[in-house]
């Protein structure tokens, strides 16, 4: 257990529905990352926050995806009008960069299945 | 897109043997990290090597980095069945960490 929690752990939804995932990072970590991982692949970067500011978004993050970190603590990732191609594991990680080292601590992930 | 490519994609060894995985990447980096992922779980950080370092040890792990060849290797000595997992390299450039495609290691008891 790294101290990063994600909820729910599993989500099954029908195509076209909206889903929202939550990530609670390690409390003193100012950076929070979202990744998507499909079977047999490494995690793919989606977006990250420095405190409450969203600093970078991947082109993988279509306009159906939105992420927030309103108070610089927990974060939510919402997917609107889900598609079958959104089925994946969504991973959250947090870090507190020091001396240009950014070791990330990952949560257990939320596995999304879109039927 | 994936920055790093791990080689081999899959590796099966007997318990007690050493396992070596390689990672190649494309752009300049600040550091390179190795992570382990057990099936269906989150990633666990193993070791970080900075761009000005050539070799680093942590327990049964040895990591090398050759920035001229843009490659790194992870050696696990005296493997155990509990080492069975996928191993990913991750390169850190400007404000972003990019993961490779992973090596799936199976250690047979």
mmCIF file of C-alpha atoms in Angstrom:
data_model
loop_
_atom_site.group_PDB
_atom_site.id
_atom_site.type_symbol
_atom_site.label_atom_id
_atom_site.label_comp_id
_atom_site.label_asym_id
_atom_site.label_seq_id
_atom_site.Cartn_x
_atom_site.Cartn_y
_atom_site.Cartn_z
ATOM 1 C CA UNK A 1 0.000 0.000 0.000
ATOM 2 C CA UNK A 2 1.651 3.209 -1.218
ATOM 3 C CA UNK A 3 -0.764 5.567 0.526
ATOM 4 C CA UNK A 4 -2.521 6.586 -2.695
ATOM 5 C CA UNK A 5 -6.122 5.419 -2.851
ATOM 6 C CA UNK A 6 -8.515 5.234 -5.770
ATOM 7 C CA UNK A 7 -12.239 4.685 -5.869
ATOM 8 C CA UNK A 8 -13.990 2.776 -7.153
ATOM 9 C CA UNK A 9 -11.650 -0.146 -7.847
ATOM 10 C CA UNK A 10 -13.909 -1.474 -10.567
ATOM 11 C CA UNK A 11 -16.569 0.191 -12.669
ATOM 12 C CA UNK A 12 -18.793 -1.422 -15.272
ATOM 13 C CA UNK A 13 -20.906 0.929 -17.319
ATOM 14 C CA UNK A 14 -22.910 0.998 -20.497
ATOM 15 C CA UNK A 15 -21.729 2.891 -23.549
ATOM 16 C CA UNK A 16 -22.881 6.485 -23.446
ATOM 17 C CA UNK A 17 -22.964 6.792 -19.662
ATOM 18 C CA UNK A 18 -20.783 9.173 -17.672
ATOM 19 C CA UNK A 19 -18.357 7.901 -15.056
ATOM 20 C CA UNK A 20 -16.267 9.637 -12.408
ATOM 21 C CA UNK A 21 -13.216 8.299 -10.603
ATOM 22 C CA UNK A 22 -11.573 9.682 -7.505
ATOM 23 C CA UNK A 23 -7.949 9.698 -6.399
ATOM 24 C CA UNK A 24 -6.674 10.585 -2.936
ATOM 25 C CA UNK A 25 -2.920 11.209 -3.048
ATOM 26 C CA UNK A 26 -0.375 11.067 -0.259
ATOM 27 C CA UNK A 27 -1.204 14.160 1.771
ATOM 28 C CA UNK A 28 2.046 16.117 1.429
ATOM 29 C CA UNK A 29 2.409 15.427 -2.299
ATOM 30 C CA UNK A 30 1.839 18.459 -4.491
ATOM 31 C CA UNK A 31 1.818 16.646 -7.847
ATOM 32 C CA UNK A 32 -0.924 14.316 -8.996
ATOM 33 C CA UNK A 33 -0.912 12.347 -12.242
ATOM 34 C CA UNK A 34 -3.522 10.396 -14.179
ATOM 35 C CA UNK A 35 -2.554 7.544 -16.520
ATOM 36 C CA UNK A 36 -4.446 5.048 -18.615
ATOM 37 C CA UNK A 37 -3.188 1.503 -19.071
ATOM 38 C CA UNK A 38 -4.522 -1.093 -21.470
ATOM 39 C CA UNK A 39 -3.674 -4.774 -21.395
ATOM 40 C CA UNK A 40 -0.065 -5.517 -22.217
ATOM 41 C CA UNK A 41 0.957 -1.869 -22.382
ATOM 42 C CA UNK A 42 2.690 0.545 -20.084
ATOM 43 C CA UNK A 43 0.814 3.415 -18.467
ATOM 44 C CA UNK A 44 0.056 6.279 -20.860
ATOM 45 C CA UNK A 45 0.149 9.785 -19.471
ATOM 46 C CA UNK A 46 -3.172 11.643 -19.471
ATOM 47 C CA UNK A 47 -2.697 14.743 -17.344
ATOM 48 C CA UNK A 48 -1.077 16.093 -14.227
ATOM 49 C CA UNK A 49 -1.612 18.732 -11.557
ATOM 50 C CA UNK A 50 0.770 20.820 -9.536
ATOM 51 C CA UNK A 51 -1.348 21.669 -6.503
ATOM 52 C CA UNK A 52 -4.703 22.702 -8.018
ATOM 53 C CA UNK A 53 -3.314 23.782 -11.391
ATOM 54 C CA UNK A 54 -3.626 21.406 -14.323
ATOM 55 C CA UNK A 55 -0.290 21.875 -16.069
ATOM 56 C CA UNK A 56 -0.337 19.446 -18.949
ATOM 57 C CA UNK A 57 -2.851 17.368 -20.851
ATOM 58 C CA UNK A 58 -2.080 14.610 -23.315
ATOM 59 C CA UNK A 59 -3.736 14.596 -26.703
ATOM 60 C CA UNK A 60 -5.175 11.262 -25.528
ATOM 61 C CA UNK A 61 -7.409 13.335 -23.274
ATOM 62 C CA UNK A 62 -10.286 14.073 -25.619
ATOM 63 C CA UNK A 63 -12.966 16.637 -24.812
ATOM 64 C CA UNK A 64 -15.008 13.838 -23.217
ATOM 65 C CA UNK A 65 -12.417 13.640 -20.431
ATOM 66 C CA UNK A 66 -12.082 16.204 -17.687
ATOM 67 C CA UNK A 67 -9.974 16.189 -14.559
ATOM 68 C CA UNK A 68 -10.095 18.436 -11.546
ATOM 69 C CA UNK A 69 -8.171 18.936 -8.352
ATOM 70 C CA UNK A 70 -10.172 21.729 -6.758
ATOM 71 C CA UNK A 71 -8.325 22.185 -3.479
ATOM 72 C CA UNK A 72 -5.001 20.719 -4.410
ATOM 73 C CA UNK A 73 -5.758 17.504 -2.548
ATOM 74 C CA UNK A 74 -7.962 14.791 -4.080
ATOM 75 C CA UNK A 75 -8.654 14.671 -7.797
ATOM 76 C CA UNK A 76 -11.499 13.442 -9.970
ATOM 77 C CA UNK A 77 -11.415 12.162 -13.527
ATOM 78 C CA UNK A 78 -14.707 12.223 -15.404
ATOM 79 C CA UNK A 79 -15.413 10.530 -18.707
ATOM 80 C CA UNK A 80 -18.566 11.631 -20.475
ATOM 81 C CA UNK A 81 -20.429 9.577 -23.064
ATOM 82 C CA UNK A 82 -18.201 6.563 -22.522
ATOM 83 C CA UNK A 83 -17.142 4.440 -25.474
ATOM 84 C CA UNK A 84 -15.956 0.835 -25.548
ATOM 85 C CA UNK A 85 -12.467 2.096 -26.347
ATOM 86 C CA UNK A 86 -12.370 3.790 -22.951
ATOM 87 C CA UNK A 87 -12.180 0.379 -21.272
ATOM 88 C CA UNK A 88 -8.849 0.366 -19.437
ATOM 89 C CA UNK A 89 -7.194 0.640 -16.057
ATOM 90 C CA UNK A 90 -7.020 4.267 -14.892
ATOM 91 C CA UNK A 91 -4.073 4.874 -12.602
ATOM 92 C CA UNK A 92 -3.412 7.803 -10.341
ATOM 93 C CA UNK A 93 -0.007 8.681 -8.925
ATOM 94 C CA UNK A 94 1.288 11.390 -6.649
ATOM 95 C CA UNK A 95 4.713 12.814 -5.981
ATOM 96 C CA UNK A 96 6.673 15.551 -4.279
ATOM 97 C CA UNK A 97 9.548 16.371 -6.639
ATOM 98 C CA UNK A 98 12.876 17.053 -4.986
ATOM 99 C CA UNK A 99 16.150 17.909 -6.699
ATOM 100 C CA UNK A 100 14.635 17.088 -10.104
ATOM 101 C CA UNK A 101 13.718 13.582 -8.924
ATOM 102 C CA UNK A 102 10.042 12.858 -9.365
ATOM 103 C CA UNK A 103 9.368 9.421 -7.887
ATOM 104 C CA UNK A 104 5.708 8.668 -8.326
ATOM 105 C CA UNK A 105 3.619 6.609 -5.932
ATOM 106 C CA UNK A 106 0.786 4.802 -7.634
ATOM 107 C CA UNK A 107 -2.664 3.901 -6.450
ATOM 108 C CA UNK A 108 -4.202 0.481 -7.159
ATOM 109 C CA UNK A 109 -6.123 1.810 -10.154
ATOM 110 C CA UNK A 110 -9.734 1.844 -11.262
ATOM 111 C CA UNK A 111 -10.605 -0.762 -13.876
ATOM 112 C CA UNK A 112 -13.271 0.532 -16.250
ATOM 113 C CA UNK A 113 -15.286 -1.780 -18.445
ATOM 114 C CA UNK A 114 -17.612 -0.187 -20.985
ATOM 115 C CA UNK A 115 -20.210 -2.583 -22.354
ATOM 116 C CA UNK B 1 3.028 7.428 -27.046
ATOM 117 C CA UNK B 2 5.553 5.212 -25.290
ATOM 118 C CA UNK B 3 9.040 6.645 -24.929
ATOM 119 C CA UNK B 4 10.788 3.482 -23.868
ATOM 120 C CA UNK B 5 10.950 -0.001 -25.284
ATOM 121 C CA UNK B 6 11.750 -2.871 -22.985
ATOM 122 C CA UNK B 7 13.466 -5.993 -24.187
ATOM 123 C CA UNK B 8 12.617 -8.806 -23.976
ATOM 124 C CA UNK B 9 8.832 -8.478 -23.903
ATOM 125 C CA UNK B 10 8.638 -11.674 -21.853
ATOM 126 C CA UNK B 11 11.169 -13.654 -19.841
ATOM 127 C CA UNK B 12 10.813 -16.970 -18.043
ATOM 128 C CA UNK B 13 13.537 -18.206 -15.687
ATOM 129 C CA UNK B 14 14.046 -20.687 -12.874
ATOM 130 C CA UNK B 15 14.106 -19.509 -9.288
ATOM 131 C CA UNK B 16 17.649 -18.598 -8.267
ATOM 132 C CA UNK B 17 18.710 -17.475 -11.736
ATOM 133 C CA UNK B 18 19.420 -13.866 -12.638
ATOM 134 C CA UNK B 19 17.035 -11.845 -14.807
ATOM 135 C CA UNK B 20 18.161 -9.027 -17.066
ATOM 136 C CA UNK B 21 15.810 -6.568 -18.741
ATOM 137 C CA UNK B 22 16.769 -3.764 -21.072
ATOM 138 C CA UNK B 23 15.181 -0.443 -21.837
ATOM 139 C CA UNK B 24 15.873 1.879 -24.736
ATOM 140 C CA UNK B 25 14.548 5.398 -25.008
ATOM 141 C CA UNK B 26 14.528 8.197 -27.537
ATOM 142 C CA UNK B 27 15.007 11.651 -26.033
ATOM 143 C CA UNK B 28 17.308 13.199 -23.428
ATOM 144 C CA UNK B 29 16.302 12.558 -19.844
ATOM 145 C CA UNK B 30 16.816 13.848 -16.307
ATOM 146 C CA UNK B 31 16.587 10.396 -14.809
ATOM 147 C CA UNK B 32 15.298 6.905 -15.465
ATOM 148 C CA UNK B 33 13.214 4.846 -13.092
ATOM 149 C CA UNK B 34 12.179 1.207 -12.915
ATOM 150 C CA UNK B 35 8.787 0.113 -11.642
ATOM 151 C CA UNK B 36 7.239 -3.277 -10.950
ATOM 152 C CA UNK B 37 3.591 -4.157 -11.477
ATOM 153 C CA UNK B 38 1.948 -7.295 -10.214
ATOM 154 C CA UNK B 39 -0.970 -8.528 -12.274
ATOM 155 C CA UNK B 40 -3.934 -6.159 -12.075
ATOM 156 C CA UNK B 41 -2.300 -3.946 -9.467
ATOM 157 C CA UNK B 42 -0.703 -0.515 -9.305
ATOM 158 C CA UNK B 43 2.952 0.157 -9.985
ATOM 159 C CA UNK B 44 5.635 0.052 -7.312
ATOM 160 C CA UNK B 45 8.749 2.195 -7.617
ATOM 161 C CA UNK B 46 11.958 0.135 -7.500
ATOM 162 C CA UNK B 47 14.908 2.376 -8.237
ATOM 163 C CA UNK B 48 15.858 5.711 -9.797
ATOM 164 C CA UNK B 49 19.104 6.448 -11.607
ATOM 165 C CA UNK B 50 20.069 9.990 -12.540
ATOM 166 C CA UNK B 51 21.386 10.927 -15.950
ATOM 167 C CA UNK B 52 24.871 11.557 -14.529
ATOM 168 C CA UNK B 53 25.032 8.132 -12.881
ATOM 169 C CA UNK B 54 26.149 4.953 -14.602
ATOM 170 C CA UNK B 55 25.236 2.237 -12.120
ATOM 171 C CA UNK B 56 23.133 1.895 -9.018
ATOM 172 C CA UNK B 57 22.365 -0.944 -6.611
ATOM 173 C CA UNK B 58 19.453 -1.624 -4.309
ATOM 174 C CA UNK B 59 19.347 -5.013 -2.615
ATOM 175 C CA UNK B 60 19.143 -7.641 -5.363
ATOM 176 C CA UNK B 61 18.639 -4.976 -8.032
ATOM 177 C CA UNK B 62 21.353 -3.486 -10.197
ATOM 178 C CA UNK B 63 20.577 -0.775 -12.715
ATOM 179 C CA UNK B 64 22.901 0.596 -15.354
ATOM 180 C CA UNK B 65 22.427 3.635 -17.560
ATOM 181 C CA UNK B 66 24.223 4.485 -20.781
ATOM 182 C CA UNK B 67 23.070 7.899 -21.934
ATOM 183 C CA UNK B 68 25.211 7.748 -25.083
ATOM 184 C CA UNK B 69 23.261 4.689 -26.216
ATOM 185 C CA UNK B 70 20.018 5.863 -24.600
ATOM 186 C CA UNK B 71 19.630 2.553 -22.826
ATOM 187 C CA UNK B 72 19.329 1.082 -19.356
ATOM 188 C CA UNK B 73 19.321 -2.400 -17.909
ATOM 189 C CA UNK B 74 17.781 -3.869 -14.785
ATOM 190 C CA UNK B 75 19.383 -6.965 -13.282
ATOM 191 C CA UNK B 76 17.583 -8.964 -10.622
ATOM 192 C CA UNK B 77 19.945 -11.420 -8.957
ATOM 193 C CA UNK B 78 18.964 -14.687 -7.272
ATOM 194 C CA UNK B 79 15.370 -14.388 -8.490
ATOM 195 C CA UNK B 80 12.436 -15.557 -6.400
ATOM 196 C CA UNK B 81 8.941 -16.641 -7.370
ATOM 197 C CA UNK B 82 7.681 -13.411 -5.779
ATOM 198 C CA UNK B 83 9.614 -11.432 -8.418
ATOM 199 C CA UNK B 84 7.074 -12.597 -11.009
ATOM 200 C CA UNK B 85 5.609 -9.356 -12.352
ATOM 201 C CA UNK B 86 5.832 -6.863 -15.202
ATOM 202 C CA UNK B 87 8.719 -4.431 -15.089
ATOM 203 C CA UNK B 88 8.589 -0.986 -16.677
ATOM 204 C CA UNK B 89 11.211 1.633 -17.267
ATOM 205 C CA UNK B 90 10.104 5.246 -17.050
ATOM 206 C CA UNK B 91 12.066 8.200 -18.320
ATOM 207 C CA UNK B 92 11.717 11.628 -16.825
ATOM 208 C CA UNK B 93 12.195 14.568 -19.125
ATOM 209 C CA UNK B 94 10.780 18.043 -18.765
ATOM 210 C CA UNK B 95 7.895 17.805 -16.284
ATOM 211 C CA UNK B 96 6.768 14.448 -17.554
ATOM 212 C CA UNK B 97 7.427 10.787 -16.886
ATOM 213 C CA UNK B 98 6.960 8.424 -19.832
ATOM 214 C CA UNK B 99 6.690 4.661 -19.445
ATOM 215 C CA UNK B 100 7.928 1.893 -21.677
ATOM 216 C CA UNK B 101 5.992 -1.133 -22.833
ATOM 217 C CA UNK B 102 7.237 -3.462 -20.106
ATOM 218 C CA UNK B 103 8.909 -6.852 -19.664
ATOM 219 C CA UNK B 104 6.783 -9.643 -18.260
ATOM 220 C CA UNK B 105 8.957 -11.759 -15.957
ATOM 221 C CA UNK B 106 7.954 -15.208 -14.796
ATOM 222 C CA UNK B 107 10.075 -16.914 -12.145
ATOM 223 C CA UNK B 108 9.361 -20.626 -11.942
ATOM 224 C CA UNK B 109 9.733 -22.167 -8.463
#
